mmCIF file of C-alpha atoms and ligand atoms in Angstrom:
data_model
loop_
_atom_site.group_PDB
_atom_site.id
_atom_site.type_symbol
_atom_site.label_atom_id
_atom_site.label_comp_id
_atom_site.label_asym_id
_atom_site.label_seq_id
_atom_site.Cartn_x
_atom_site.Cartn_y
_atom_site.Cartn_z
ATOM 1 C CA UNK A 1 -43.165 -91.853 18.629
ATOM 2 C CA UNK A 2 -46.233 -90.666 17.113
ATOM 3 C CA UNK A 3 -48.999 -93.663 17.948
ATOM 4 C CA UNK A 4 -49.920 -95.525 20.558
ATOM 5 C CA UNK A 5 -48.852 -98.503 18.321
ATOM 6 C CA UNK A 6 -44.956 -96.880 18.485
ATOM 7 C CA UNK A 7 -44.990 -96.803 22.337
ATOM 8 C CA UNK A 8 -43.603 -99.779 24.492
ATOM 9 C CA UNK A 9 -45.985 -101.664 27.201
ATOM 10 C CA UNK A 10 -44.850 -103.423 30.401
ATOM 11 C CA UNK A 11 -47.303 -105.068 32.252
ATOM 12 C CA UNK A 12 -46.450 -105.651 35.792
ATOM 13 C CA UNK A 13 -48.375 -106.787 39.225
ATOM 14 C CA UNK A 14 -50.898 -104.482 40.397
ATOM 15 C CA UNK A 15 -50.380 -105.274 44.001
ATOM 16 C CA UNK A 16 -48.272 -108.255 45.518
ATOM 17 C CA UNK A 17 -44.965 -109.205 46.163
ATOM 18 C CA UNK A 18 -43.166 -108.188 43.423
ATOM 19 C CA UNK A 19 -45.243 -104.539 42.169
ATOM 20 C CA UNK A 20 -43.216 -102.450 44.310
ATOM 21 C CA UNK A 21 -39.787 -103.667 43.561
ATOM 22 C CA UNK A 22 -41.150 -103.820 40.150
ATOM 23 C CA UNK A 23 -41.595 -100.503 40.228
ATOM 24 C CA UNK A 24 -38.674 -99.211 41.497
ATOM 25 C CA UNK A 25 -36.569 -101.097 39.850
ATOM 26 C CA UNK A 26 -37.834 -99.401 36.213
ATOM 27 C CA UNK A 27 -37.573 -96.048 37.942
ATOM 28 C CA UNK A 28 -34.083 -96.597 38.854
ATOM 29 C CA UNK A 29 -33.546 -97.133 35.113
ATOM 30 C CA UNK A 30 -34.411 -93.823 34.711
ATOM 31 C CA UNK A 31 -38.389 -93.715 33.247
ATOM 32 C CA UNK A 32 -39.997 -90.817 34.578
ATOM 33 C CA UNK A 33 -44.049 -91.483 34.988
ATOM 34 C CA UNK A 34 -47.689 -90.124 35.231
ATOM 35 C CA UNK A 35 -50.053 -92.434 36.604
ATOM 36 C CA UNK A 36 -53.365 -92.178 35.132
ATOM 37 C CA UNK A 37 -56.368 -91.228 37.809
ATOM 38 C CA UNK A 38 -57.558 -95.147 38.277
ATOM 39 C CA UNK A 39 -53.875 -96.486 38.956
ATOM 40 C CA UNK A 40 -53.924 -99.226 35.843
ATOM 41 C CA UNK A 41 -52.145 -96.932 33.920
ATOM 42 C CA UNK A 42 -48.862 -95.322 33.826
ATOM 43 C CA UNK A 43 -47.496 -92.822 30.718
ATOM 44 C CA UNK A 44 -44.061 -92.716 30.651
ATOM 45 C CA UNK A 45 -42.947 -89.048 29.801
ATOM 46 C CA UNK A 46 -39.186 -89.540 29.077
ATOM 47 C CA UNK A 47 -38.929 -92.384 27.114
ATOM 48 C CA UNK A 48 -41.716 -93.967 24.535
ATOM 49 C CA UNK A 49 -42.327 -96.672 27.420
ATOM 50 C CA UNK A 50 -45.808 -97.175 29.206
ATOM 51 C CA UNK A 51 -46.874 -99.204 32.309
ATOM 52 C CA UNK A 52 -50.066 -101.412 32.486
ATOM 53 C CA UNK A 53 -50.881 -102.554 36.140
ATOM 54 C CA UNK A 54 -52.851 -106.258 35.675
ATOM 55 C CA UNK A 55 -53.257 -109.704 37.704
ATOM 56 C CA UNK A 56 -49.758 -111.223 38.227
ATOM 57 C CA UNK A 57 -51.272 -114.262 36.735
ATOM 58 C CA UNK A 58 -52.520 -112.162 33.903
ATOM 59 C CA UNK A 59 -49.334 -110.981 32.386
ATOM 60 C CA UNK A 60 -47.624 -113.902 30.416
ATOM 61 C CA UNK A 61 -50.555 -114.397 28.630
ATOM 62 C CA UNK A 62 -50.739 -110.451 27.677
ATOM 63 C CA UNK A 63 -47.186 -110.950 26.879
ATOM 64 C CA UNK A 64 -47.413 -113.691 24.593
ATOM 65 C CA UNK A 65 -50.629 -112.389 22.988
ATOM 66 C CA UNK A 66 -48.513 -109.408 22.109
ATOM 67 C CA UNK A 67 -50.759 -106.796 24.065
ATOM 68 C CA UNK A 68 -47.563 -106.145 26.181
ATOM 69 C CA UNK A 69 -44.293 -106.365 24.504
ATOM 70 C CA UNK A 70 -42.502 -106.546 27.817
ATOM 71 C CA UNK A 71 -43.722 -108.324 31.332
ATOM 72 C CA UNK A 72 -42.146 -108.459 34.905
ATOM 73 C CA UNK A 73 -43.601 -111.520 36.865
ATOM 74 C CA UNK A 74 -42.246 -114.382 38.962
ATOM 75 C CA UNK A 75 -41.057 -117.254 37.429
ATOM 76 C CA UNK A 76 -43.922 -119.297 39.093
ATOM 77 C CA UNK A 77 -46.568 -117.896 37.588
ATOM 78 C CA UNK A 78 -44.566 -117.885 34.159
ATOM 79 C CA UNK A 79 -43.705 -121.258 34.603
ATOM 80 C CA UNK A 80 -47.545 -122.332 35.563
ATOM 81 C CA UNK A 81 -48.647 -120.408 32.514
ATOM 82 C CA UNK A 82 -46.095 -122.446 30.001
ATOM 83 C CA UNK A 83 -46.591 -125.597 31.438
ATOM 84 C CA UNK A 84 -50.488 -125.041 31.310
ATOM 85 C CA UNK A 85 -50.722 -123.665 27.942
ATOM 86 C CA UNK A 86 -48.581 -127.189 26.475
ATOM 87 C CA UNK A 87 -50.862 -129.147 27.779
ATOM 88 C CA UNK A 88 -53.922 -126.906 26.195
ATOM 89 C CA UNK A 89 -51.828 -127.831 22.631
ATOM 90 C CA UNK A 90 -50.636 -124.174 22.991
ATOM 91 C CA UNK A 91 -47.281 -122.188 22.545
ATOM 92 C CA UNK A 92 -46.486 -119.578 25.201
ATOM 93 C CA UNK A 93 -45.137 -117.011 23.002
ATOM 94 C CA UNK A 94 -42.216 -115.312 24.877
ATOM 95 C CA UNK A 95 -38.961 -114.933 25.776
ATOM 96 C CA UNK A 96 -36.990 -114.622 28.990
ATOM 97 C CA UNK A 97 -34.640 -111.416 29.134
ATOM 98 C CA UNK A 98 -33.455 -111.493 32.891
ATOM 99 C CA UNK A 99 -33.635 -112.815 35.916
ATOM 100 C CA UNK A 100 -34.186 -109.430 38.127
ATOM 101 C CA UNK A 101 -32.694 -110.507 41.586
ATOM 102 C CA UNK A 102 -36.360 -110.223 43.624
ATOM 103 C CA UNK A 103 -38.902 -111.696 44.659
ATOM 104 C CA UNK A 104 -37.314 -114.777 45.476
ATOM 105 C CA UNK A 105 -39.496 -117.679 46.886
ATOM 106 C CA UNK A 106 -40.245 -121.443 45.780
ATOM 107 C CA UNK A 107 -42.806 -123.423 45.411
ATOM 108 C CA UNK A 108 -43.266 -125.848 47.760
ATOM 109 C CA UNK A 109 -44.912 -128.808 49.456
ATOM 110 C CA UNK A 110 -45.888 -128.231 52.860
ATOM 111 C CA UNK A 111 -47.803 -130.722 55.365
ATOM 112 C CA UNK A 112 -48.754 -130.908 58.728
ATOM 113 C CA UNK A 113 -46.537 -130.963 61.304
ATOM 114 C CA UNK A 114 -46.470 -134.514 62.212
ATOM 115 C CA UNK A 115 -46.976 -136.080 58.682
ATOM 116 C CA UNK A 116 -44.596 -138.523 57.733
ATOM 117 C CA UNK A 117 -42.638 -137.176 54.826
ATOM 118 C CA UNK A 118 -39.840 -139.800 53.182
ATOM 119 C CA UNK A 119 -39.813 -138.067 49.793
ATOM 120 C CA UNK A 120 -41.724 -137.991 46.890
ATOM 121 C CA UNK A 121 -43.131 -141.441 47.348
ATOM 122 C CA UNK A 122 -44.660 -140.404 50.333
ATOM 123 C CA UNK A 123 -47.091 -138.530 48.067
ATOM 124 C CA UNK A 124 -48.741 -142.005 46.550
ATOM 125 C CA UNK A 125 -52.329 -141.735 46.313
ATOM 126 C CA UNK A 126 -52.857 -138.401 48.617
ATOM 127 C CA UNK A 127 -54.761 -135.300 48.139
ATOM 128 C CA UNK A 128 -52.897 -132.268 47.603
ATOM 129 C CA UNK A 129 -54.033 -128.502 47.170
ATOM 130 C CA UNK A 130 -52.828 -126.110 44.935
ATOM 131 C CA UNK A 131 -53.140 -122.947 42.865
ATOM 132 C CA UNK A 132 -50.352 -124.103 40.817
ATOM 133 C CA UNK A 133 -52.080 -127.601 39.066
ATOM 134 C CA UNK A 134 -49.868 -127.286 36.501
ATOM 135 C CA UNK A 135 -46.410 -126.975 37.431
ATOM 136 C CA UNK A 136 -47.555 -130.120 40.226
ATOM 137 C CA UNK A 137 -48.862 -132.185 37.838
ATOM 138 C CA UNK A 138 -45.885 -131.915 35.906
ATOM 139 C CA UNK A 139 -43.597 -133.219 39.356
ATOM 140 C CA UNK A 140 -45.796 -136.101 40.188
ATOM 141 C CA UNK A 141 -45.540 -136.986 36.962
ATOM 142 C CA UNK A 142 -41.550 -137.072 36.291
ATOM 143 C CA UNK A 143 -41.452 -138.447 40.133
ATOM 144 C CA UNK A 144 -43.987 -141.275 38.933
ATOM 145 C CA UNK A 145 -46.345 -140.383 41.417
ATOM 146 C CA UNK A 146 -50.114 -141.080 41.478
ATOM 147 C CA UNK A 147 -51.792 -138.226 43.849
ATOM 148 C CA UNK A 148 -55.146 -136.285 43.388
ATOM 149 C CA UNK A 149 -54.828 -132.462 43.035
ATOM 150 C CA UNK A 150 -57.395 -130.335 44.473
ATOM 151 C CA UNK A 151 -57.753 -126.378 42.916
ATOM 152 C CA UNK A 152 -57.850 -123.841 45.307
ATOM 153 C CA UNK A 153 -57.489 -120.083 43.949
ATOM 154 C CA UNK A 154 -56.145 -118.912 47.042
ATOM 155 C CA UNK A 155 -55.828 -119.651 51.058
ATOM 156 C CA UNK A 156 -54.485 -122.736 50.182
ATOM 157 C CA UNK A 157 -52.708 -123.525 53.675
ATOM 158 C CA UNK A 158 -56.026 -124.201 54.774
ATOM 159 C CA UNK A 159 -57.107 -126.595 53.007
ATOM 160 C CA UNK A 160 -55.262 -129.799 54.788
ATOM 161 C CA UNK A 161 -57.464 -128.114 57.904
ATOM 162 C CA UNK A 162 -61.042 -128.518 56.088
ATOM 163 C CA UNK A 163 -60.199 -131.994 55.558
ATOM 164 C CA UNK A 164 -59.882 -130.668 51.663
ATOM 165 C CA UNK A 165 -56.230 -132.114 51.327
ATOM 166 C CA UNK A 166 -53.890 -134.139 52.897
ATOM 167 C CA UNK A 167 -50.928 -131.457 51.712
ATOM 168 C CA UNK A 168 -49.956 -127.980 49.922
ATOM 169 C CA UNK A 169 -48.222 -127.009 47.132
ATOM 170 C CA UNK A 170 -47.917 -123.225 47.659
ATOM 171 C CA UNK A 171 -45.338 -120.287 47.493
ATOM 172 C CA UNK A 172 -43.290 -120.287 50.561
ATOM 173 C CA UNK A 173 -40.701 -117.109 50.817
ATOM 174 C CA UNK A 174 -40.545 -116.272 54.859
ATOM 175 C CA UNK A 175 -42.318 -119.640 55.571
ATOM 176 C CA UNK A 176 -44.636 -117.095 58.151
ATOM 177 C CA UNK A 177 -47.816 -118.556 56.142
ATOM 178 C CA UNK A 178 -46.960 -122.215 57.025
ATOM 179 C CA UNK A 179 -46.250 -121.807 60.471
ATOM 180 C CA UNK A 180 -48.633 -119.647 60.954
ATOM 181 C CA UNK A 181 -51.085 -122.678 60.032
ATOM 182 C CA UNK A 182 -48.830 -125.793 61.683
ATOM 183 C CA UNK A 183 -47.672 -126.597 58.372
ATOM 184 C CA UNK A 184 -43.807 -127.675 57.483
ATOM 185 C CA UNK A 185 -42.311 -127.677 54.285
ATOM 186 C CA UNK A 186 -41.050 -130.717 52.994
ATOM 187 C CA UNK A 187 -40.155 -130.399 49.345
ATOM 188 C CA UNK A 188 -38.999 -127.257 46.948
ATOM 189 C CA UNK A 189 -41.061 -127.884 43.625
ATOM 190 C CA UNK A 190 -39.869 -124.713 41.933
ATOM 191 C CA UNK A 191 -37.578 -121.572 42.991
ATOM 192 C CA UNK A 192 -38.626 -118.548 41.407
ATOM 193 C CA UNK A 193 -37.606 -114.456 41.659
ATOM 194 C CA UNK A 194 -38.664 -112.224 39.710
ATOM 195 C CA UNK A 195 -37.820 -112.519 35.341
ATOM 196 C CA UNK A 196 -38.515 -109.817 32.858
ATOM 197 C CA UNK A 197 -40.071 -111.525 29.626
ATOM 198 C CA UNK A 198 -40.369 -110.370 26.236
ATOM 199 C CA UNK A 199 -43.083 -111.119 23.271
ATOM 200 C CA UNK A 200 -42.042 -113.466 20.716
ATOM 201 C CA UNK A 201 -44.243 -111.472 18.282
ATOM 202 C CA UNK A 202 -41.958 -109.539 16.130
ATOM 203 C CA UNK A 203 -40.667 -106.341 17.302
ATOM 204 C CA UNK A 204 -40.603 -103.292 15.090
ATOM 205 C CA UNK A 205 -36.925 -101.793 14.881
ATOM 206 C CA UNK A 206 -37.898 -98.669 16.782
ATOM 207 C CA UNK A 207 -39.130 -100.571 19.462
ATOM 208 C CA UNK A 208 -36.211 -103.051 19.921
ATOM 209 C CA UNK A 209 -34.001 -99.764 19.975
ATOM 210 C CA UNK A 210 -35.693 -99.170 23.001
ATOM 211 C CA UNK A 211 -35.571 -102.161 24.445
ATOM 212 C CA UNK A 212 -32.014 -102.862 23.839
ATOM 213 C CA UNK A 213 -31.646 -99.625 25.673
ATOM 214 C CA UNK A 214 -33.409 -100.082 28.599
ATOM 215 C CA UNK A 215 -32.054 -103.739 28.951
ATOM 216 C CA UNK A 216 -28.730 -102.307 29.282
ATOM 217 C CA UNK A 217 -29.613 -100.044 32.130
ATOM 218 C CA UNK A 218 -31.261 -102.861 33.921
ATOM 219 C CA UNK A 219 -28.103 -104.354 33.839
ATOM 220 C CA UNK A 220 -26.177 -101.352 35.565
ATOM 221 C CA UNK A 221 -28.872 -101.033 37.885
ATOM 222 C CA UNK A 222 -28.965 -105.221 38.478
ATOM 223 C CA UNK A 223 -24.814 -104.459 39.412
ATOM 224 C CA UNK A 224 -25.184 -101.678 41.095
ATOM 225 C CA UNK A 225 -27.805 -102.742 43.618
ATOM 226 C CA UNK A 226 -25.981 -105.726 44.928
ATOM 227 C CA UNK A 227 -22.246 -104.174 44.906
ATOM 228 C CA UNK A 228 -20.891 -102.754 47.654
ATOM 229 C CA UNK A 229 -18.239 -100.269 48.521
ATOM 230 C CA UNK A 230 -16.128 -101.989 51.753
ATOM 231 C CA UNK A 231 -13.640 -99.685 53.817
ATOM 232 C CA UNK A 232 -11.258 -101.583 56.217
ATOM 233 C CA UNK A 233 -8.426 -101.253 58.377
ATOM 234 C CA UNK A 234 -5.759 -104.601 58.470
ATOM 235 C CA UNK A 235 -2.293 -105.278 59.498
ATOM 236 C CA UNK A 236 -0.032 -106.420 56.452
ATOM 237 C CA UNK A 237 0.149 -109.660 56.990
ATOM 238 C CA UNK A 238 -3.410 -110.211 57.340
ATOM 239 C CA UNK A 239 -3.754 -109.019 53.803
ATOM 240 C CA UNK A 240 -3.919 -111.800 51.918
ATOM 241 C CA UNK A 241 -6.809 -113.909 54.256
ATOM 242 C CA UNK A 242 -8.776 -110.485 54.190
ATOM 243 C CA UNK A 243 -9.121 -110.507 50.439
ATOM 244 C CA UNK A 244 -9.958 -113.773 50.171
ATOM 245 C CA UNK A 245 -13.014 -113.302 51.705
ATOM 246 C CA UNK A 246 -14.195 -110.174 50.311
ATOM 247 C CA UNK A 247 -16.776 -111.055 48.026
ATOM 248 C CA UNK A 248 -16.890 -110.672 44.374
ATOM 249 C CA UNK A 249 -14.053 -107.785 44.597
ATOM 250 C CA UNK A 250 -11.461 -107.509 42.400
ATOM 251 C CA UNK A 251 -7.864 -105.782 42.967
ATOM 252 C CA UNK A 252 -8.935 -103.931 45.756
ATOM 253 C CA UNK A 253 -6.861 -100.482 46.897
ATOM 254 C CA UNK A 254 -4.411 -100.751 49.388
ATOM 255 C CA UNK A 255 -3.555 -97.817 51.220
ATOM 256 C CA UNK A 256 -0.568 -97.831 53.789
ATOM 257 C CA UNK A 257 -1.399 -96.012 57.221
ATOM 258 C CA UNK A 258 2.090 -95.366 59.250
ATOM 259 C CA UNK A 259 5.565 -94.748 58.226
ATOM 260 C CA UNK A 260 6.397 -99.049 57.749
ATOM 261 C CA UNK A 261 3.490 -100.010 56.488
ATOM 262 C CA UNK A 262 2.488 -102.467 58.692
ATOM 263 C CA UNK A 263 -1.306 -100.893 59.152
ATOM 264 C CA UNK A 264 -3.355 -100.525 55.824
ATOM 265 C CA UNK A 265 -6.651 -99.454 54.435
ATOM 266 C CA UNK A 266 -8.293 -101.666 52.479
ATOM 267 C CA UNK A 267 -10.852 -100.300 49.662
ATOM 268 C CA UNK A 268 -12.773 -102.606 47.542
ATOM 269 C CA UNK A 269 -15.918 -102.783 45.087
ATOM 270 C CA UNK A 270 -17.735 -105.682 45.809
ATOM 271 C CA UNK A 271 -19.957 -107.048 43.456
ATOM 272 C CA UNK A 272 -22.016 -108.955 45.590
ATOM 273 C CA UNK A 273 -24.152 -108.252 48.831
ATOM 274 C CA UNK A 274 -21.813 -107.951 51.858
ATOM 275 C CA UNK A 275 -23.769 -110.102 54.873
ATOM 276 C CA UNK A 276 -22.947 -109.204 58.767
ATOM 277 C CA UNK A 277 -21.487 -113.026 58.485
ATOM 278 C CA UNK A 278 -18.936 -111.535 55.809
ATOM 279 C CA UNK A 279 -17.987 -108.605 58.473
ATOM 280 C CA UNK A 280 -17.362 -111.066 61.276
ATOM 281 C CA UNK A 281 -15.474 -113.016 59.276
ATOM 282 C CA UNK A 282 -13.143 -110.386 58.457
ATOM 283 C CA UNK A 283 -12.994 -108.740 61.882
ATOM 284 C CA UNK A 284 -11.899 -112.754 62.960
ATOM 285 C CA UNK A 285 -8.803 -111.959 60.164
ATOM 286 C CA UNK A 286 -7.759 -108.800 61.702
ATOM 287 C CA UNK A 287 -9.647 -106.158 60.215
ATOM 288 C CA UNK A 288 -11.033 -103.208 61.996
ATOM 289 C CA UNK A 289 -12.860 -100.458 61.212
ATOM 290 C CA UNK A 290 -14.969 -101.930 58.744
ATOM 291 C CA UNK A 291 -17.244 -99.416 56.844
ATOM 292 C CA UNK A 292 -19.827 -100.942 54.209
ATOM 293 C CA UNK A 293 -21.529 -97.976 51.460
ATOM 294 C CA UNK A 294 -23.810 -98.489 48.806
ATOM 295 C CA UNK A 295 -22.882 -97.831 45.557
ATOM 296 C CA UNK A 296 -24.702 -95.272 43.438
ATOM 297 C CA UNK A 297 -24.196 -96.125 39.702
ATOM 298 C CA UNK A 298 -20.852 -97.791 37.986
ATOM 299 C CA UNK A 299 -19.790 -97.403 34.530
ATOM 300 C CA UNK A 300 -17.247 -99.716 33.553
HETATM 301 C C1 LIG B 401 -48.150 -116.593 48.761
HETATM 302 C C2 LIG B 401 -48.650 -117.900 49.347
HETATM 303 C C3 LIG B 401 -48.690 -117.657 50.827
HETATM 304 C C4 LIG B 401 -47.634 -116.585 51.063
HETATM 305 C C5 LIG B 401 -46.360 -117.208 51.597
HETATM 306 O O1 LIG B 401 -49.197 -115.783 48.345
HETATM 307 O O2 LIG B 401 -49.889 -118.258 48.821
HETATM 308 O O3 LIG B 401 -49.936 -117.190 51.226
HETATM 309 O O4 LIG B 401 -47.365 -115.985 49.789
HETATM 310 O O5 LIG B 401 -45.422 -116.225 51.984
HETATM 311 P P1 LIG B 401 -44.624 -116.349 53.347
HETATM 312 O O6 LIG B 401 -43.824 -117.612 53.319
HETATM 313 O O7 LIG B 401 -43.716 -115.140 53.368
HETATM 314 O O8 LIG B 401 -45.623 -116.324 54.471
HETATM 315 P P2 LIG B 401 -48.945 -114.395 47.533
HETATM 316 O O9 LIG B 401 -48.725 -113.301 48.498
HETATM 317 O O10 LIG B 401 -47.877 -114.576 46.508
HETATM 318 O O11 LIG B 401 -50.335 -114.111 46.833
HETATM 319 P P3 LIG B 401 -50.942 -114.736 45.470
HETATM 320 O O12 LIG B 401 -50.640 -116.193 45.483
HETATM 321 O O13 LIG B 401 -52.416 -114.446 45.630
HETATM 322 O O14 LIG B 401 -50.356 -114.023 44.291
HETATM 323 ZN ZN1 LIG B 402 -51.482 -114.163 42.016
#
């Protein structure tokens, strides 16, 4: 790893939704960092792997240009870029390794409160803001829709306000934004979360080595974060019903607690999130003591 040429880039959002899981996320893979004094720039000191903090809109077109080799960035904005460069007679020049699990939101069509929405058709000849032209055009067109689309670069929930647009087609993950501006959302466009994306330029052997290798602890890290260790206390005959609904685990440990072994611990790996819902649920089968940990790294 003598050049700079040798050394991997990632471009990822400089500040937004998705930079600090971003972030953290490539640190829990075990890259070690030194950011450089204005922030843009981080060296990675264990591993021949470098961070470039740009414009969330900016990186799929670093990444396709081959100034990046790798890019984390919402779906939306990869999908706006794709769509947009067809249309310019262009190839977007990348590949999709992962989805990543964050930054989940969708793209959406919001109006106010008491507009009249009875799908799609509803959208016939109106005025609609957006910072996404692109992916919209692309649904009025497949829903055979005629509607004017107005550019807005940001603050786009205020636009049906200004008299700019009759609706919005904006990101929508709490839906805080919309309310917050008498809005309601009445169509899903696009769901996104976060993707990590790859140049299509070719990849020196070296490099991929890398790649490959840090792709594979994204996927222990990916596992890890959602599984969960669950502890439980059951009678025997509840068994069954309480297993059932543990999610994602597989053979879990069974542990009998008195003499007959009518009481029993449960233990299990789940490999999914385990939701206060899930608990309740399992408390309504008979268990008690329930005891949810998080589980630190897995090696199959
Ligand atoms: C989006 C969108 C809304 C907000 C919605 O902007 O434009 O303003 O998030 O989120 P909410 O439903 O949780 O209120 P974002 O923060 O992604 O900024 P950007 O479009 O400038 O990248
Ligand atoms: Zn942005």
């Amino acid at each position: 790893m003598n050049t700079s040429e040798q050394r991997i880039k990632i471009a990822l959002q400089k500040s937004g939704r998705l930079s600090e899981e971003s972030l953290d996320l490539l640190t829990r893979c075990g890259l070690k960092f030194t950011q450089s004094k204005d922030q843009l720039f981080c060296y990675g000191e264990n591993m021949p792997i470098d961070l470039l903090f740009v414009r969330d809109d900016d990186i799929p077109g670093l990444v396709s240009d081959d100034v990046c080799d790798l890019g984390l960035v919402g779906l939306n904005v990869l999908e706006e870029n794709r769509l947009g460069a067809s249309k310019a007679g262009k190839l977007a020049a990348y590949d999709q390794l992962r989805a990543l699990n964050f930054g989940q939101c969708r793209l959406s069509l919001a109006a106010p409160e008491d507009f009249d929405f009875q799908g799609p058709q509803s959208l016939q000849n109106l005025c609609i803001a957006t910072s996404y032209v692109a992916i919209l055009e692309d649904y009025l067109q497949q829903e055979n829709i005629k509607a004017d689309i107005v550019y807005f670069s940001g603050a786009v929930e205020i636009a049906p306000r200004l008299g700019k647009a009759d609706l919005i087609c904006d990101l929508v993950s709490t839906g805080s934004t919309l309310a917050a501006n008498q809005l309601r959302e009445v169509e899903t466009v696009l769901e996104s979360e976060a993707v990590i994306i790859q140049t299509s330029a070719e990849t020196s052997d070296d490099k991929q080595c890398w790649i490959d290798r840090l792709m594979q602890r994204l996927d222990g890290v990916l596992q890890v974060r959602e599984s969960k260790y669950v502890m439980l206390h059951a009678p025997r005959g509840a068994l069954d019903d309480i297993v059932a609904l543990l999610p994602g685990s597989e053979s879990p440990t069974v542990i009998p607690l008195d003499r007959n072994g009518d009481k029993v611990a449960v233990h299990a790996v789940c490999r999914e999130n385990v939701f206060w819902e899930t608990l309740e649920n399992l408390k309504g089968a008979g268990a008690s003591s329930l005891l949810v940990v998080p589980v630190e790294k897995m090696l199959a």
